[in-house]
Amino acid sequence: MMRLHWSSRSPFVRKVMVVAHEVGQVGRIERIPTVVALTRQDPDVLARNPLGKIPTLLLEDGGTLYDSVVICEYLDGLGGTPRLFPAAGPARIEALRRQALGNGAMDFLLLWRGELGRAAPDPRILDGFAAKQAAVLAALEAEAAELAAGAFDIGRVAIGCALSYLDFRWPEAGWRAAHPRLAAWHASFAARPSVRATEHVDA
């Protein structure tokens, strides 16, 4: 049995769990509830992952994998034939590009939330995060038709998880009105059994 340092609040952990469901590996993963933050470290995580971050996957042979990019590709390959990571060529590069976009969005959303939690948030930093969010949403609206038409892959997992985290932490954001094609695609993403099984819980 593999063991995953896990939190229902983490978008990167959710990404891993969506992949685990999609590729039929979720039954082989034991979840270890874990809390880490810039001001709070978990010694068990640090002992296996010097970055001190989640997700961290403990393998059956005693090895350790991190971060979500590596863990997701590992899980995808356990069945022999990759399902979410195209093997080579333009399709793989496009999936990895979209994964980078989704991961980057999750990164700045987490940092944005951290900045908002400070006693005196820097308005220049907040404006920068808002500009990045607007740019990401505009870019995704422009390629929403391609997202809807193509095969479900790791890029779509990452983008979908980023948008779902935006909904989780900023339910008042109201991004759908100005991005109707992206909203329609995200509705189809949110309806997938793997996504419904991995809902964020603030607990």
PDB file of C-alpha atoms in Angstrom:
ATOM      1  CA  MET A   1       0.000   0.000   0.000  1.00  0.00           C
ATOM      2  CA  MET A   2       1.293   3.434  -0.948  1.00  0.00           C
ATOM      3  CA  ARG A   3       0.848   6.241   1.592  1.00  0.00           C
ATOM      4  CA  LEU A   4       0.124   9.855   0.676  1.00  0.00           C
ATOM      5  CA  HIS A   5       0.655  12.875   2.915  1.00  0.00           C
ATOM      6  CA  TRP A   6      -2.700  14.462   2.227  1.00  0.00           C
ATOM      7  CA  SER A   7      -4.964  17.421   2.982  1.00  0.00           C
ATOM      8  CA  SER A   8      -8.452  17.997   1.622  1.00  0.00           C
ATOM      9  CA  ARG A   9      -7.626  21.709   1.385  1.00  0.00           C
ATOM     10  CA  SER A  10      -4.629  21.374  -0.946  1.00  0.00           C
ATOM     11  CA  PRO A  11      -5.253  21.818  -4.682  1.00  0.00           C
ATOM     12  CA  PHE A  12      -2.058  19.912  -5.473  1.00  0.00           C
ATOM     13  CA  VAL A  13      -3.157  16.973  -3.329  1.00  0.00           C
ATOM     14  CA  ARG A  14      -6.533  17.075  -5.022  1.00  0.00           C
ATOM     15  CA  LYS A  15      -4.815  16.933  -8.400  1.00  0.00           C
ATOM     16  CA  VAL A  16      -2.995  13.767  -7.327  1.00  0.00           C
ATOM     17  CA  MET A  17      -6.190  12.197  -6.028  1.00  0.00           C
ATOM     18  CA  VAL A  18      -8.110  13.022  -9.216  1.00  0.00           C
ATOM     19  CA  VAL A  19      -5.374  11.264 -11.188  1.00  0.00           C
ATOM     20  CA  ALA A  20      -5.449   8.291  -8.786  1.00  0.00           C
ATOM     21  CA  HIS A  21      -9.178   7.901  -9.367  1.00  0.00           C
ATOM     22  CA  GLU A  22      -8.885   8.343 -13.136  1.00  0.00           C
ATOM     23  CA  VAL A  23      -6.201   5.670 -13.525  1.00  0.00           C
ATOM     24  CA  GLY A  24      -7.676   3.171 -11.050  1.00  0.00           C
ATOM     25  CA  GLN A  25      -4.996   3.459  -8.364  1.00  0.00           C
ATOM     26  CA  VAL A  26      -6.953   5.112  -5.561  1.00  0.00           C
ATOM     27  CA  GLY A  27      -7.485   1.793  -3.771  1.00  0.00           C
ATOM     28  CA  ARG A  28      -3.712   1.396  -3.406  1.00  0.00           C
ATOM     29  CA  ILE A  29      -3.248   4.716  -1.589  1.00  0.00           C
ATOM     30  CA  GLU A  30      -3.608   5.262   2.149  1.00  0.00           C
ATOM     31  CA  ARG A  31      -4.142   8.922   2.984  1.00  0.00           C
ATOM     32  CA  ILE A  32      -2.177  10.440   5.871  1.00  0.00           C
ATOM     33  CA  PRO A  33      -3.861  13.669   7.037  1.00  0.00           C
ATOM     34  CA  THR A  34      -1.089  16.277   7.124  1.00  0.00           C
ATOM     35  CA  VAL A  35      -0.927  20.004   7.796  1.00  0.00           C
ATOM     36  CA  VAL A  36       2.006  22.032   6.482  1.00  0.00           C
ATOM     37  CA  ALA A  37       2.439  25.753   5.880  1.00  0.00           C
ATOM     38  CA  LEU A  38       5.172  28.364   5.642  1.00  0.00           C
ATOM     39  CA  THR A  39       4.928  28.721   9.421  1.00  0.00           C
ATOM     40  CA  ARG A  40       4.167  25.088  10.254  1.00  0.00           C
ATOM     41  CA  GLN A  41       6.298  22.101   9.315  1.00  0.00           C
ATOM     42  CA  ASP A  42       5.586  18.406   9.765  1.00  0.00           C
ATOM     43  CA  PRO A  43       8.697  16.491  10.881  1.00  0.00           C
ATOM     44  CA  ASP A  44       7.507  13.277   9.240  1.00  0.00           C
ATOM     45  CA  VAL A  45       7.172  15.049   5.888  1.00  0.00           C
ATOM     46  CA  LEU A  46      10.540  16.788   6.257  1.00  0.00           C
ATOM     47  CA  ALA A  47      12.196  13.442   6.960  1.00  0.00           C
ATOM     48  CA  ARG A  48      11.044  12.117   3.581  1.00  0.00           C
ATOM     49  CA  ASN A  49      10.717  15.305   1.541  1.00  0.00           C
ATOM     50  CA  PRO A  50      13.287  18.016   2.297  1.00  0.00           C
ATOM     51  CA  LEU A  51      10.963  20.614   0.757  1.00  0.00           C
ATOM     52  CA  GLY A  52       8.475  19.913   3.540  1.00  0.00           C
ATOM     53  CA  LYS A  53       5.512  20.071   1.172  1.00  0.00           C
ATOM     54  CA  ILE A  54       2.475  18.001   0.315  1.00  0.00           C
ATOM     55  CA  PRO A  55       1.674  15.935  -1.617  1.00  0.00           C
ATOM     56  CA  THR A  56       4.438  13.517  -0.680  1.00  0.00           C
ATOM     57  CA  LEU A  57       3.955   9.885  -1.727  1.00  0.00           C
ATOM     58  CA  LEU A  58       5.584   7.046   0.214  1.00  0.00           C
ATOM     59  CA  LEU A  59       6.071   4.055  -2.059  1.00  0.00           C
ATOM     60  CA  GLU A  60       5.712   0.400  -1.182  1.00  0.00           C
ATOM     61  CA  ASP A  61       9.455  -0.171  -1.702  1.00  0.00           C
ATOM     62  CA  GLY A  62      10.380   2.548   0.795  1.00  0.00           C
ATOM     63  CA  GLY A  63      11.012   5.268  -1.773  1.00  0.00           C
ATOM     64  CA  THR A  64       9.459   8.720  -1.766  1.00  0.00           C
ATOM     65  CA  LEU A  65       8.066  10.859  -4.579  1.00  0.00           C
ATOM     66  CA  TYR A  66       7.278  14.568  -4.707  1.00  0.00           C
ATOM     67  CA  ASP A  67       5.785  16.908  -6.027  1.00  0.00           C
ATOM     68  CA  SER A  68       2.415  16.550  -7.793  1.00  0.00           C
ATOM     69  CA  VAL A  69       3.999  16.591 -11.270  1.00  0.00           C
ATOM     70  CA  VAL A  70       6.142  13.550 -10.509  1.00  0.00           C
ATOM     71  CA  ILE A  71       3.516  11.737  -8.452  1.00  0.00           C
ATOM     72  CA  CYS A  72       0.849  12.115 -11.133  1.00  0.00           C
ATOM     73  CA  GLU A  73       3.085  10.783 -13.893  1.00  0.00           C
ATOM     74  CA  TYR A  74       4.155   7.880 -11.683  1.00  0.00           C
ATOM     75  CA  LEU A  75       0.551   6.912 -10.944  1.00  0.00           C
ATOM     76  CA  ASP A  76      -0.374   7.270 -14.598  1.00  0.00           C
ATOM     77  CA  GLY A  77       2.338   4.794 -15.562  1.00  0.00           C
ATOM     78  CA  LEU A  78       1.421   2.069 -13.092  1.00  0.00           C
ATOM     79  CA  GLY A  79      -1.062   0.542 -15.503  1.00  0.00           C
ATOM     80  CA  GLY A  80       1.560   0.173 -18.199  1.00  0.00           C
ATOM     81  CA  THR A  81      -0.139   2.365 -20.790  1.00  0.00           C
ATOM     82  CA  PRO A  82      -0.244   6.084 -19.932  1.00  0.00           C
ATOM     83  CA  ARG A  83      -3.755   7.499 -19.888  1.00  0.00           C
ATOM     84  CA  LEU A  84      -3.288  11.115 -18.823  1.00  0.00           C
ATOM     85  CA  PHE A  85       0.284  11.841 -19.955  1.00  0.00           C
ATOM     86  CA  PRO A  86       0.654  11.503 -23.748  1.00  0.00           C
ATOM     87  CA  ALA A  87       3.727   9.461 -24.567  1.00  0.00           C
ATOM     88  CA  ALA A  88       5.511  11.869 -26.909  1.00  0.00           C
ATOM     89  CA  GLY A  89       5.185  14.570 -29.520  1.00  0.00           C
ATOM     90  CA  PRO A  90       3.014  17.691 -29.703  1.00  0.00           C
ATOM     91  CA  ALA A  91       0.200  16.166 -27.614  1.00  0.00           C
ATOM     92  CA  ARG A  92       2.569  15.599 -24.692  1.00  0.00           C
ATOM     93  CA  ILE A  93       4.057  19.087 -24.902  1.00  0.00           C
ATOM     94  CA  GLU A  94       0.582  20.628 -24.996  1.00  0.00           C
ATOM     95  CA  ALA A  95      -0.548  18.588 -21.990  1.00  0.00           C
ATOM     96  CA  LEU A  96       2.574  19.578 -20.051  1.00  0.00           C
ATOM     97  CA  ARG A  97       2.108  23.241 -20.997  1.00  0.00           C
ATOM     98  CA  ARG A  98      -1.425  23.176 -19.665  1.00  0.00           C
ATOM     99  CA  GLN A  99      -0.270  21.366 -16.551  1.00  0.00           C
ATOM    100  CA  ALA A 100       2.276  24.157 -16.000  1.00  0.00           C
ATOM    101  CA  LEU A 101      -0.467  26.758 -16.392  1.00  0.00           C
ATOM    102  CA  GLY A 102      -2.743  24.996 -13.920  1.00  0.00           C
ATOM    103  CA  ASN A 103       0.060  24.416 -11.444  1.00  0.00           C
ATOM    104  CA  GLY A 104       1.211  28.020 -11.723  1.00  0.00           C
ATOM    105  CA  ALA A 105      -2.310  29.252 -11.074  1.00  0.00           C
ATOM    106  CA  MET A 106      -2.576  27.056  -7.984  1.00  0.00           C
ATOM    107  CA  ASP A 107       0.780  28.397  -6.791  1.00  0.00           C
ATOM    108  CA  PHE A 108      -0.223  32.040  -6.972  1.00  0.00           C
ATOM    109  CA  LEU A 109      -3.664  31.371  -5.495  1.00  0.00           C
ATOM    110  CA  LEU A 110      -2.015  29.800  -2.462  1.00  0.00           C
ATOM    111  CA  LEU A 111       0.399  32.723  -2.157  1.00  0.00           C
ATOM    112  CA  TRP A 112      -2.459  35.195  -2.627  1.00  0.00           C
ATOM    113  CA  ARG A 113      -4.382  33.575   0.203  1.00  0.00           C
ATOM    114  CA  GLY A 114      -1.281  33.733   2.380  1.00  0.00           C
ATOM    115  CA  GLU A 115      -0.811  37.436   1.637  1.00  0.00           C
ATOM    116  CA  LEU A 116      -4.449  38.144   2.485  1.00  0.00           C
ATOM    117  CA  GLY A 117      -3.883  36.419   5.832  1.00  0.00           C
ATOM    118  CA  ARG A 118      -1.188  38.886   6.867  1.00  0.00           C
ATOM    119  CA  ALA A 119      -1.992  41.684   9.301  1.00  0.00           C
ATOM    120  CA  ALA A 120      -1.112  44.276   6.641  1.00  0.00           C
ATOM    121  CA  PRO A 121      -1.270  42.815   3.117  1.00  0.00           C
ATOM    122  CA  ASP A 122       0.763  44.683   0.525  1.00  0.00           C
ATOM    123  CA  PRO A 123      -1.690  46.192  -1.995  1.00  0.00           C
ATOM    124  CA  ARG A 124       0.928  46.020  -4.749  1.00  0.00           C
ATOM    125  CA  ILE A 125       1.238  42.264  -4.260  1.00  0.00           C
ATOM    126  CA  LEU A 126      -2.542  41.855  -4.174  1.00  0.00           C
ATOM    127  CA  ASP A 127      -2.845  43.824  -7.402  1.00  0.00           C
ATOM    128  CA  GLY A 128      -0.226  41.583  -8.979  1.00  0.00           C
ATOM    129  CA  PHE A 129      -2.136  38.450  -8.033  1.00  0.00           C
ATOM    130  CA  ALA A 130      -5.366  39.954  -9.372  1.00  0.00           C
ATOM    131  CA  ALA A 131      -3.639  40.742 -12.674  1.00  0.00           C
ATOM    132  CA  LYS A 132      -2.350  37.182 -12.938  1.00  0.00           C
ATOM    133  CA  GLN A 133      -5.789  35.767 -12.225  1.00  0.00           C
ATOM    134  CA  ALA A 134      -7.336  37.939 -14.934  1.00  0.00           C
ATOM    135  CA  ALA A 135      -4.662  36.907 -17.438  1.00  0.00           C
ATOM    136  CA  VAL A 136      -5.049  33.206 -16.669  1.00  0.00           C
ATOM    137  CA  LEU A 137      -8.836  33.319 -16.978  1.00  0.00           C
ATOM    138  CA  ALA A 138      -8.613  35.228 -20.259  1.00  0.00           C
ATOM    139  CA  ALA A 139      -6.113  32.745 -21.675  1.00  0.00           C
ATOM    140  CA  LEU A 140      -8.258  29.792 -20.644  1.00  0.00           C
ATOM    141  CA  GLU A 141     -11.411  31.352 -22.082  1.00  0.00           C
ATOM    142  CA  ALA A 142      -9.562  31.679 -25.392  1.00  0.00           C
ATOM    143  CA  GLU A 143      -8.740  27.984 -25.480  1.00  0.00           C
ATOM    144  CA  ALA A 144     -11.894  26.646 -23.817  1.00  0.00           C
ATOM    145  CA  ALA A 145     -13.131  25.132 -27.078  1.00  0.00           C
ATOM    146  CA  GLU A 146      -9.901  23.147 -27.389  1.00  0.00           C
ATOM    147  CA  LEU A 147     -10.171  22.031 -23.773  1.00  0.00           C
ATOM    148  CA  ALA A 148     -13.671  20.744 -24.468  1.00  0.00           C
ATOM    149  CA  ALA A 149     -12.788  19.018 -27.738  1.00  0.00           C
ATOM    150  CA  GLY A 150      -9.614  17.169 -26.776  1.00  0.00           C
ATOM    151  CA  ALA A 151      -8.913  14.074 -24.720  1.00  0.00           C
ATOM    152  CA  PHE A 152      -8.931  14.365 -20.937  1.00  0.00           C
ATOM    153  CA  ASP A 153      -5.297  14.618 -19.868  1.00  0.00           C
ATOM    154  CA  ILE A 154      -3.018  15.925 -17.123  1.00  0.00           C
ATOM    155  CA  GLY A 155      -3.264  19.487 -18.420  1.00  0.00           C
ATOM    156  CA  ARG A 156      -7.009  19.456 -18.035  1.00  0.00           C
ATOM    157  CA  VAL A 157      -6.695  17.935 -14.558  1.00  0.00           C
ATOM    158  CA  ALA A 158      -4.391  20.747 -13.425  1.00  0.00           C
ATOM    159  CA  ILE A 159      -6.499  23.522 -14.961  1.00  0.00           C
ATOM    160  CA  GLY A 160      -9.700  22.075 -13.559  1.00  0.00           C
ATOM    161  CA  CYS A 161      -8.194  21.759 -10.078  1.00  0.00           C
ATOM    162  CA  ALA A 162      -6.961  25.361 -10.210  1.00  0.00           C
ATOM    163  CA  LEU A 163     -10.426  26.654 -11.097  1.00  0.00           C
ATOM    164  CA  SER A 164     -11.991  24.470  -8.415  1.00  0.00           C
ATOM    165  CA  TYR A 165      -9.571  25.878  -5.835  1.00  0.00           C
ATOM    166  CA  LEU A 166     -10.521  29.397  -6.925  1.00  0.00           C
ATOM    167  CA  ASP A 167     -14.160  28.456  -6.266  1.00  0.00           C
ATOM    168  CA  PHE A 168     -13.244  26.918  -2.902  1.00  0.00           C
ATOM    169  CA  ARG A 169     -11.310  29.889  -1.517  1.00  0.00           C
ATOM    170  CA  TRP A 170     -12.970  32.742  -3.446  1.00  0.00           C
ATOM    171  CA  PRO A 171     -16.602  31.665  -3.911  1.00  0.00           C
ATOM    172  CA  GLU A 172     -17.510  35.309  -4.462  1.00  0.00           C
ATOM    173  CA  ALA A 173     -15.097  35.709  -7.402  1.00  0.00           C
ATOM    174  CA  GLY A 174     -17.856  35.445 -10.008  1.00  0.00           C
ATOM    175  CA  TRP A 175     -15.456  34.538 -12.815  1.00  0.00           C
ATOM    176  CA  ARG A 176     -18.002  32.586 -14.841  1.00  0.00           C
ATOM    177  CA  ALA A 177     -20.024  35.538 -16.129  1.00  0.00           C
ATOM    178  CA  ALA A 178     -17.119  36.941 -18.125  1.00  0.00           C
ATOM    179  CA  HIS A 179     -15.814  33.518 -19.185  1.00  0.00           C
ATOM    180  CA  PRO A 180     -18.846  31.497 -20.324  1.00  0.00           C
ATOM    181  CA  ARG A 181     -16.992  28.962 -22.482  1.00  0.00           C
ATOM    182  CA  LEU A 182     -14.533  28.220 -19.698  1.00  0.00           C
ATOM    183  CA  ALA A 183     -17.410  27.971 -17.232  1.00  0.00           C
ATOM    184  CA  ALA A 184     -19.113  25.378 -19.457  1.00  0.00           C
ATOM    185  CA  TRP A 185     -15.917  23.346 -19.696  1.00  0.00           C
ATOM    186  CA  HIS A 186     -15.359  23.508 -15.938  1.00  0.00           C
ATOM    187  CA  ALA A 187     -18.909  22.294 -15.331  1.00  0.00           C
ATOM    188  CA  SER A 188     -18.098  19.157 -17.321  1.00  0.00           C
ATOM    189  CA  PHE A 189     -14.838  18.756 -15.384  1.00  0.00           C
ATOM    190  CA  ALA A 190     -16.628  19.132 -12.036  1.00  0.00           C
ATOM    191  CA  ALA A 191     -19.148  16.450 -13.019  1.00  0.00           C
ATOM    192  CA  ARG A 192     -16.489  13.752 -13.446  1.00  0.00           C
ATOM    193  CA  PRO A 193     -16.669  11.040 -10.740  1.00  0.00           C
ATOM    194  CA  SER A 194     -12.971  11.555  -9.929  1.00  0.00           C
ATOM    195  CA  VAL A 195     -13.572  15.235  -9.236  1.00  0.00           C
ATOM    196  CA  ARG A 196     -16.758  14.719  -7.254  1.00  0.00           C
ATOM    197  CA  ALA A 197     -14.943  12.161  -5.096  1.00  0.00           C
ATOM    198  CA  THR A 198     -12.190  14.629  -4.188  1.00  0.00           C
ATOM    199  CA  GLU A 199     -14.116  17.751  -3.144  1.00  0.00           C
ATOM    200  CA  HIS A 200     -12.276  20.289  -1.000  1.00  0.00           C
ATOM    201  CA  VAL A 201     -13.324  20.327   2.654  1.00  0.00           C
ATOM    202  CA  ASP A 202     -12.184  23.149   4.919  1.00  0.00           C
ATOM    203  CA  ALA A 203     -11.544  20.961   7.931  1.00  0.00           C
TER     204      ALA A 203
END
